[in-house]
mmCIF file of C-alpha atoms and ligand atoms in Angstrom:
data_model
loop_
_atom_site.group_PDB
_atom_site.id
_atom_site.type_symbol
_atom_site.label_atom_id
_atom_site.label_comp_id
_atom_site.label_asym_id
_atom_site.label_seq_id
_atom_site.Cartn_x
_atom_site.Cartn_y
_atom_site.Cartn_z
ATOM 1 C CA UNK L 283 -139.635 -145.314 55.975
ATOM 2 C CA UNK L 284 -141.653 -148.224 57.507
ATOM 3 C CA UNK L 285 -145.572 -147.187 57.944
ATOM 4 C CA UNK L 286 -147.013 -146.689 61.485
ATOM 5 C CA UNK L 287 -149.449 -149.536 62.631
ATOM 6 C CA UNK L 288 -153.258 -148.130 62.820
ATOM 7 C CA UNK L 289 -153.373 -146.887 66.314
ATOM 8 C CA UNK L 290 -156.017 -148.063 68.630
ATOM 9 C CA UNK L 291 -159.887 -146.752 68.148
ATOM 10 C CA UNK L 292 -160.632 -144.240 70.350
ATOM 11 C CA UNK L 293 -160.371 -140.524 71.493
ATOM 12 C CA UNK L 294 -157.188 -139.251 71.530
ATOM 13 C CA UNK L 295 -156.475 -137.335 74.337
ATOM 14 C CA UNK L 296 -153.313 -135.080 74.284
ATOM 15 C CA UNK L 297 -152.267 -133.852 77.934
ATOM 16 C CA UNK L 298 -149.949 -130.812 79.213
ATOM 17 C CA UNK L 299 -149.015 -132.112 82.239
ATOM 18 C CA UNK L 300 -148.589 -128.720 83.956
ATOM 19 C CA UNK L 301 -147.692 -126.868 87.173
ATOM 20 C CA UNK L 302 -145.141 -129.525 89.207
ATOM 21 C CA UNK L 303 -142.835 -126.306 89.946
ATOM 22 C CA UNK L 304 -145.891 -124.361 91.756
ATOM 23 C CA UNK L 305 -147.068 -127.317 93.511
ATOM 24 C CA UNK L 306 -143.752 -128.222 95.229
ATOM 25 C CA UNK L 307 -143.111 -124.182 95.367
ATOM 26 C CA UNK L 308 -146.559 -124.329 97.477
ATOM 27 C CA UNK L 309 -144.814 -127.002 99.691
ATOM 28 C CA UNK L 310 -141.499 -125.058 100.422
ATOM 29 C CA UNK L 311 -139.534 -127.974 97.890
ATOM 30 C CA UNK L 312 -137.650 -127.451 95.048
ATOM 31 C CA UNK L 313 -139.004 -127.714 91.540
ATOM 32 C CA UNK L 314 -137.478 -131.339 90.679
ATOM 33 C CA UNK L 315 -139.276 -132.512 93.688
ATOM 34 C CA UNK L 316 -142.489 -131.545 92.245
ATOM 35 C CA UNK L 317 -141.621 -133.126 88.674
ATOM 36 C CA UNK L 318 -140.784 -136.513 90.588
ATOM 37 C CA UNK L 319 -144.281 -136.340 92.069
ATOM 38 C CA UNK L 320 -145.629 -135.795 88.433
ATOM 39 C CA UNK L 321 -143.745 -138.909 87.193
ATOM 40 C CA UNK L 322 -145.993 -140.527 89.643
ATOM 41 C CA UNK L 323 -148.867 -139.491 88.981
ATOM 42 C CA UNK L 324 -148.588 -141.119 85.400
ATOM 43 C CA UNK L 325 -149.839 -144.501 85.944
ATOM 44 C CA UNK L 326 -153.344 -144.348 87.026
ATOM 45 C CA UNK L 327 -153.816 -141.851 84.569
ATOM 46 C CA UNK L 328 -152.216 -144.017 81.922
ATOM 47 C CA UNK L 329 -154.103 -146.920 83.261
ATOM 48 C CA UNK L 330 -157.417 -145.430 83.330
ATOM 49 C CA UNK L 331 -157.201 -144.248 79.796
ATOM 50 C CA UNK L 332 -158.501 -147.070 77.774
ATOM 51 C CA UNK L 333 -161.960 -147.632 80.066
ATOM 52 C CA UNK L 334 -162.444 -144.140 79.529
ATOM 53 C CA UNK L 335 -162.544 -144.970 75.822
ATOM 54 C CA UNK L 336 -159.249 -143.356 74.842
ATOM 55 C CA UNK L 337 -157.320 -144.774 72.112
ATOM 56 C CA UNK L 338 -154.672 -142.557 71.992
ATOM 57 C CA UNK L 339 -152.642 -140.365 75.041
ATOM 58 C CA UNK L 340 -149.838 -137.785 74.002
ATOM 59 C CA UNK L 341 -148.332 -136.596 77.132
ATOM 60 C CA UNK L 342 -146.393 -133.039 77.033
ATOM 61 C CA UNK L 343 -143.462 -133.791 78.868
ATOM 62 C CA UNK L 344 -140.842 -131.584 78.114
ATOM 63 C CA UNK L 345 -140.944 -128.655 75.123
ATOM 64 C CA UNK L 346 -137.874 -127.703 73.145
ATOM 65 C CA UNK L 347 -137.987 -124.458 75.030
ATOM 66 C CA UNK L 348 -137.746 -126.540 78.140
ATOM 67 C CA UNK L 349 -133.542 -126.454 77.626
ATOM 68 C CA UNK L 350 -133.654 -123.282 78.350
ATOM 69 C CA UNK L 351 -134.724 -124.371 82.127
ATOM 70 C CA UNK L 352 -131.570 -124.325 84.961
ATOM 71 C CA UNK L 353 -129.169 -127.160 83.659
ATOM 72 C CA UNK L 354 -130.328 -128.773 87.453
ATOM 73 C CA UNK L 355 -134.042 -129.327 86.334
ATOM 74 C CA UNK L 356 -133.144 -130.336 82.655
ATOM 75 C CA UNK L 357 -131.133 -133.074 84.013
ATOM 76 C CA UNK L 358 -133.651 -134.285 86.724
ATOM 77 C CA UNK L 359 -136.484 -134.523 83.920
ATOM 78 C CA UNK L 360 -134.061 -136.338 81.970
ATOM 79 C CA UNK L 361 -133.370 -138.892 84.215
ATOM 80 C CA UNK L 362 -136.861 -139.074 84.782
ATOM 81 C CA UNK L 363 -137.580 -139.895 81.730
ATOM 82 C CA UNK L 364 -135.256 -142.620 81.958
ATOM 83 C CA UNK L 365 -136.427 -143.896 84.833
ATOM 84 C CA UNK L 366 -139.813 -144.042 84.049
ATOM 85 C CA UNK L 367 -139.105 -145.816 80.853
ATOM 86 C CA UNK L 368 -137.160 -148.314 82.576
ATOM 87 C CA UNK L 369 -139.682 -149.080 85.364
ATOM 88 C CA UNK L 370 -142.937 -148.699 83.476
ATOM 89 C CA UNK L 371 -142.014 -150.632 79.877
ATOM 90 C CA UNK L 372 -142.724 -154.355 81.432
ATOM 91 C CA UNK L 373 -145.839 -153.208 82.753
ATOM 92 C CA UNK L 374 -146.801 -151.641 79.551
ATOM 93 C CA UNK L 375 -146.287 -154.359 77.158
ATOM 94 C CA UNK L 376 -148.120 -156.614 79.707
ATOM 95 C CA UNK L 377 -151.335 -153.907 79.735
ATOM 96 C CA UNK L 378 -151.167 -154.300 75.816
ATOM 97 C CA UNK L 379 -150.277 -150.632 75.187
ATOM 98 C CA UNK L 380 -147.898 -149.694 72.903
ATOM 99 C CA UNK L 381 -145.618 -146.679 74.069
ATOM 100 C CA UNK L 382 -144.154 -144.227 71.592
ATOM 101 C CA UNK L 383 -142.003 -141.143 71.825
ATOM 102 C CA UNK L 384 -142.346 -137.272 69.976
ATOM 103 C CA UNK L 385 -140.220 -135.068 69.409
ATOM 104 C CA UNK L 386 -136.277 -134.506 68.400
ATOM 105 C CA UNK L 387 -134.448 -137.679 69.044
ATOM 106 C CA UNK L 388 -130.712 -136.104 67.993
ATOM 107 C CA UNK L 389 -130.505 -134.104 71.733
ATOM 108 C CA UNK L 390 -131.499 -136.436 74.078
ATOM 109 C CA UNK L 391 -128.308 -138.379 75.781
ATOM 110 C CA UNK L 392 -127.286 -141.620 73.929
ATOM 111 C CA UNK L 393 -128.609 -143.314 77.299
ATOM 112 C CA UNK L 394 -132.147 -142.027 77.139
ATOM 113 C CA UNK L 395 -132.185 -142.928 73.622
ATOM 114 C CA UNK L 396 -131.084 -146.226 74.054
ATOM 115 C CA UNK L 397 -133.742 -146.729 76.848
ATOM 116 C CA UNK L 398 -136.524 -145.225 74.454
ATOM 117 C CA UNK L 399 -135.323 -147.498 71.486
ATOM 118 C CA UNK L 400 -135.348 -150.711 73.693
ATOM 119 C CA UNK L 401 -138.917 -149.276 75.187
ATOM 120 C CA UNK L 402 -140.247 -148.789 72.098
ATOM 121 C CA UNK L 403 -139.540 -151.938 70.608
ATOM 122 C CA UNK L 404 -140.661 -154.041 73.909
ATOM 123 C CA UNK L 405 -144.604 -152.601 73.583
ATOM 124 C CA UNK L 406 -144.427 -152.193 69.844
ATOM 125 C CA UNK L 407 -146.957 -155.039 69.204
ATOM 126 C CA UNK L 408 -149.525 -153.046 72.340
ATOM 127 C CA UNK L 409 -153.076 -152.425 70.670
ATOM 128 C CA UNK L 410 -155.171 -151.368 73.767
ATOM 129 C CA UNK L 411 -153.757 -147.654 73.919
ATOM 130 C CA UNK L 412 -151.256 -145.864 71.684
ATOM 131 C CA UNK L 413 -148.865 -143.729 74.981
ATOM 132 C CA UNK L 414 -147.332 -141.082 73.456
ATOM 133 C CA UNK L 415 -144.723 -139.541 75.000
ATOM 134 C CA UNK L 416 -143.167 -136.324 73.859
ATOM 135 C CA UNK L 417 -140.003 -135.245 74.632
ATOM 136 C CA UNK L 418 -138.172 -132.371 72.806
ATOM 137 C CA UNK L 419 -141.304 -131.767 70.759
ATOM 138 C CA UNK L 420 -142.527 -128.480 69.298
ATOM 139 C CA UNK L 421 -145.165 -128.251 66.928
ATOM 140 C CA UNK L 422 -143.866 -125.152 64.964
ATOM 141 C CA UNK L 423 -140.723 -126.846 64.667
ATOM 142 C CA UNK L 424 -142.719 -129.884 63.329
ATOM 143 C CA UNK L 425 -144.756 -128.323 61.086
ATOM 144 C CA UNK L 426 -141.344 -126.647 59.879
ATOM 145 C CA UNK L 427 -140.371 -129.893 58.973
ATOM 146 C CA UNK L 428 -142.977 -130.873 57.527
ATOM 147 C CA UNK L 429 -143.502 -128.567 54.951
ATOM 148 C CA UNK L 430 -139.236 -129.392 53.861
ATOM 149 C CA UNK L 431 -140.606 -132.489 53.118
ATOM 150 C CA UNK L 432 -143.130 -131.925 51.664
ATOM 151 C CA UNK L 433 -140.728 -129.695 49.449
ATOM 152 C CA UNK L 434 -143.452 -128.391 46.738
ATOM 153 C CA UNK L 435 -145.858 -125.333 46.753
ATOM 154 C CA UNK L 436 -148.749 -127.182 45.791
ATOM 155 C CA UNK L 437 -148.873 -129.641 48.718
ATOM 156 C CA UNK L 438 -152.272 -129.656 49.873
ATOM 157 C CA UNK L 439 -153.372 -130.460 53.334
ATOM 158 C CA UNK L 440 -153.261 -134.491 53.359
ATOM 159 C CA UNK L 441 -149.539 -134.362 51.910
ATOM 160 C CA UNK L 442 -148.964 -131.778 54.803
ATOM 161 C CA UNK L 443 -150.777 -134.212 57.822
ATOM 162 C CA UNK L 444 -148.886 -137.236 56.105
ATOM 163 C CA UNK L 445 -145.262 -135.332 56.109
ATOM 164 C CA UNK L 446 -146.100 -134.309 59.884
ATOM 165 C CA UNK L 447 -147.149 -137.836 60.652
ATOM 166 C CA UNK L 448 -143.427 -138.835 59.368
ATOM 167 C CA UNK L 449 -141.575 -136.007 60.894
ATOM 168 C CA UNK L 450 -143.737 -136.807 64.529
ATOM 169 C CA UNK L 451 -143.953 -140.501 64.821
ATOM 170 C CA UNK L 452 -142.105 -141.982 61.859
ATOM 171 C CA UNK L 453 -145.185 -142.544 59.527
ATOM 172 C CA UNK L 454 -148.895 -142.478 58.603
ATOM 173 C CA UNK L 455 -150.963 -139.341 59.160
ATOM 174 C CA UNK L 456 -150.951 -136.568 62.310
ATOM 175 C CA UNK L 457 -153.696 -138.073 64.708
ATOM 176 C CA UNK L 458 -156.197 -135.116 65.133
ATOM 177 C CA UNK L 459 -156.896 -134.598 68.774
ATOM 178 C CA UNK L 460 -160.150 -134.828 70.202
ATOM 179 C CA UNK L 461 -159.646 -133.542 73.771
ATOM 180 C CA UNK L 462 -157.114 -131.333 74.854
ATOM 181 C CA UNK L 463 -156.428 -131.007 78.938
ATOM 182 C CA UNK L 464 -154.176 -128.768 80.264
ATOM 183 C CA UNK L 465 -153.804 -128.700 84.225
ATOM 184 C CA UNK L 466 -151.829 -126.102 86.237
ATOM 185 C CA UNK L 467 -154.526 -123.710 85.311
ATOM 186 C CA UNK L 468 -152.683 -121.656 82.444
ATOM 187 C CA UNK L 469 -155.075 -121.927 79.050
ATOM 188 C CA UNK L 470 -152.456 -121.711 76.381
ATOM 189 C CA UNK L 471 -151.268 -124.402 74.136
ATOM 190 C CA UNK L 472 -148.078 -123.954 74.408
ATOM 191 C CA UNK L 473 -146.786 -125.082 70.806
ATOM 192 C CA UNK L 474 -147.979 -128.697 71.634
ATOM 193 C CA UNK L 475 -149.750 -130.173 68.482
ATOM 194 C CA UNK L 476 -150.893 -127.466 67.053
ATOM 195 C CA UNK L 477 -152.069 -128.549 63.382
ATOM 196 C CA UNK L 478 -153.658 -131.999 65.261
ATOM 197 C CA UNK L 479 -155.363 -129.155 67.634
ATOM 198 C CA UNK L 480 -157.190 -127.541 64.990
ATOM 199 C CA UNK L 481 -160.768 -128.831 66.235
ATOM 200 C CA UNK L 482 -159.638 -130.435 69.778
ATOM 201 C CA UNK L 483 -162.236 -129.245 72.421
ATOM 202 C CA UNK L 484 -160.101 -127.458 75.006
ATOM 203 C CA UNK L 485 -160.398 -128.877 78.915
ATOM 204 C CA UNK L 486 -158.503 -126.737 81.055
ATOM 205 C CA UNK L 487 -157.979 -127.050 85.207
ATOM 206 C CA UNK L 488 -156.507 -125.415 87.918
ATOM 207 C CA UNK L 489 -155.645 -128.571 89.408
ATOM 208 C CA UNK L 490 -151.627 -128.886 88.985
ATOM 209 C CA UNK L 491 -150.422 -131.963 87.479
ATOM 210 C CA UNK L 492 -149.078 -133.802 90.595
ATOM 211 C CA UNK L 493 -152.547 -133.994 91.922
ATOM 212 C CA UNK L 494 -154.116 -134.653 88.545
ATOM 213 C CA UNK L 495 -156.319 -138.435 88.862
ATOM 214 C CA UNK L 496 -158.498 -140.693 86.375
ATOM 215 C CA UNK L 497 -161.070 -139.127 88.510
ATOM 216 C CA UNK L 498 -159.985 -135.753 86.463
ATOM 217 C CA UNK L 499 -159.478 -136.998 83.411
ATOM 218 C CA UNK L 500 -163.134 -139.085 83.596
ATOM 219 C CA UNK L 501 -164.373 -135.747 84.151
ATOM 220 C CA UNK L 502 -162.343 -133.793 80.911
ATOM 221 C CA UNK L 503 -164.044 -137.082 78.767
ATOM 222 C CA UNK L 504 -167.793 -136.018 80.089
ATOM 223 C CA UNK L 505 -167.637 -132.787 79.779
ATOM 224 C CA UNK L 506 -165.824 -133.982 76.417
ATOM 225 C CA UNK L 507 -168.799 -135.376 75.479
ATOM 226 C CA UNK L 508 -171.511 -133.174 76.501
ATOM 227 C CA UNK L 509 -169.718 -130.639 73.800
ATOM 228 C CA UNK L 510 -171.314 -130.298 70.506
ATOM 229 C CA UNK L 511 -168.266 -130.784 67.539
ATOM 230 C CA UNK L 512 -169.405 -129.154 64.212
ATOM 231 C CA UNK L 513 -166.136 -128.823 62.461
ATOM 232 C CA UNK L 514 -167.022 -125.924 60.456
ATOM 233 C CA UNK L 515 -170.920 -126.684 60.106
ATOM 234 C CA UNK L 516 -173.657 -125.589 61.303
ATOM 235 C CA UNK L 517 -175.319 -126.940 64.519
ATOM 236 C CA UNK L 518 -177.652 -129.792 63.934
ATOM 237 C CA UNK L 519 -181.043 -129.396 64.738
ATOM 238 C CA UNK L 520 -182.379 -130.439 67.536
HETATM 239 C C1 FPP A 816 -144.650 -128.480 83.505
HETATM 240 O O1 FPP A 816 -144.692 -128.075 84.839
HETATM 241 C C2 FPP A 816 -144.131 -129.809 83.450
HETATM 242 C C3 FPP A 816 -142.998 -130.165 82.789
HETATM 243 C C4 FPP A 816 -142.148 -129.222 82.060
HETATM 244 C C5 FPP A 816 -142.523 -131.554 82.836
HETATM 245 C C6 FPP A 816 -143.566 -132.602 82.815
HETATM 246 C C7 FPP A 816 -142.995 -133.775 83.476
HETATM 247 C C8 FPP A 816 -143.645 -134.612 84.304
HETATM 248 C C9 FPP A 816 -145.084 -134.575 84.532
HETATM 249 C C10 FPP A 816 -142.927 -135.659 85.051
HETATM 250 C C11 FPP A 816 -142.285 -136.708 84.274
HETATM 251 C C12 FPP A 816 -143.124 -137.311 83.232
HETATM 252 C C13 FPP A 816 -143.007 -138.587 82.840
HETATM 253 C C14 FPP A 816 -143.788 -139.044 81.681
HETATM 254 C C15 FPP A 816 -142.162 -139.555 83.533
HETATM 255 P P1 FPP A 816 -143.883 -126.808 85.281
HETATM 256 O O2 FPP A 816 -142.567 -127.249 85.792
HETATM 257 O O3 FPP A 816 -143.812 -125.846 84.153
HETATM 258 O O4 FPP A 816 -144.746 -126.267 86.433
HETATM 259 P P2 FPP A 816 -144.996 -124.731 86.786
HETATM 260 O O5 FPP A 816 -145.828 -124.163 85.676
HETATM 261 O O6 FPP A 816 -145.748 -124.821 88.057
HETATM 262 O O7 FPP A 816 -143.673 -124.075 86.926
#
């Protein structure tokens, strides 16, 4: 398997993208309707990223325990997906960001697949911000396969991030998180990136995703910042 290219320096930033069901429940509209308004508010969050001195972005958008949602809402995220991929990939390559997606490839429709293949290839060469997108992902299932490939008891911890970093995005390490947000106002990680979680700072909002801006996120990278990381050390002192 070909390696990964380094990704772009940075935080990464990984993103659950939740509550577009409650906030177009609030407004007396179906669920997809509040999905479609979380599609748009992608962009500026995407485009705000880099100034806010984020490398990497792994969006949550849509778990492997999200088939089990009404056949009607699968297939509207789906074609989301699609659509999104479709009208955002031009603009993409042109911002320099490179645009990858997580998760199980062998479920998604031969169309979506097609349109992440083509997507994928069209911002491969994007150095500004590595967008991850994932899509069928779970990080138990992941890990799972992870340690098959791995396929020896005495695999330490770097053979483990490397054989996650194949089974996720095709090659080189698991990228550690260094700020997880979570909007919808749940606090629960939801089996999203759970071994690159293992010293994220947590951010969590009520704010529901549809309403979610770069104002918000600016705000996740302060208070980001104003944390004190210690990885298993003591504080320093001051
Ligand atoms: C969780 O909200 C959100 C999802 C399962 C899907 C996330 C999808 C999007 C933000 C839109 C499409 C994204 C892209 C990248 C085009 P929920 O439905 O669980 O909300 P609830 O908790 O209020 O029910």
């Amino acid at each position: 398997m070909q390696s990964a290219p380094p990704h772009p320096p940075g935080l990464h930033a990984g993103l659950i993208m939740d509550g577009n069901g409650r906030w177009a429940m609030a407004r007396g509209r179906p669920r997809e309707w509040g999905h479609r308004a979380g599609a748009r508010a992608v962009r500026p969050v995407v485009e705000a990223a880099p100034d806010l001195g984020i490398g990497v972005l792994t969006l949550y958008a849509f778990s492997s325990d999200n088939w089990r949602r009404p056949r009607r809402e699968v297939d509207s995220l789906m074609s989301l997906f699609r659509r999104y991929l479709r009208s955002e990939t031009g603009a993409l390559a042109e911002k320099d960001v490179r645009l990858q997606i997580l998760g199980r490839r062998d479920r998604l429709a031969p169309t979506l697949l097609q349109t992440i293949e083509r997507s994928e290839a069209a911002t491969a060469g994007g150095r500004r911000l590595l967008l991850r997108l994932a899509v069928d992902y779970s990080a138990r299932e992941a890990l799972t396969a992870a340690a098959r490939l791995c396929n020896t008891t005495g695999a330490g911890r770097e053979k483990l991030a490397d054989a996650l970093g194949t089974v996720v995005h095709g090659g080189g390490p698991a990228i550690d998180v260094d700020l997880l947000v979570r909007t919808g106002g749940e606090q629960r990680l939801s089996d999203f990136l759970l071994w690159e979680c293992a010293y994220a700072e947590l951010f969590f909002t009520p704010r529901m995703w549809p309403d979610f801006t770069p104002a918000d996120l600016a705000m996740a990278v302060r208070t980001f910042h104003g944390r004190q990381r210690r990885f298993g050390n003591v504080a320093e002192a001051v």
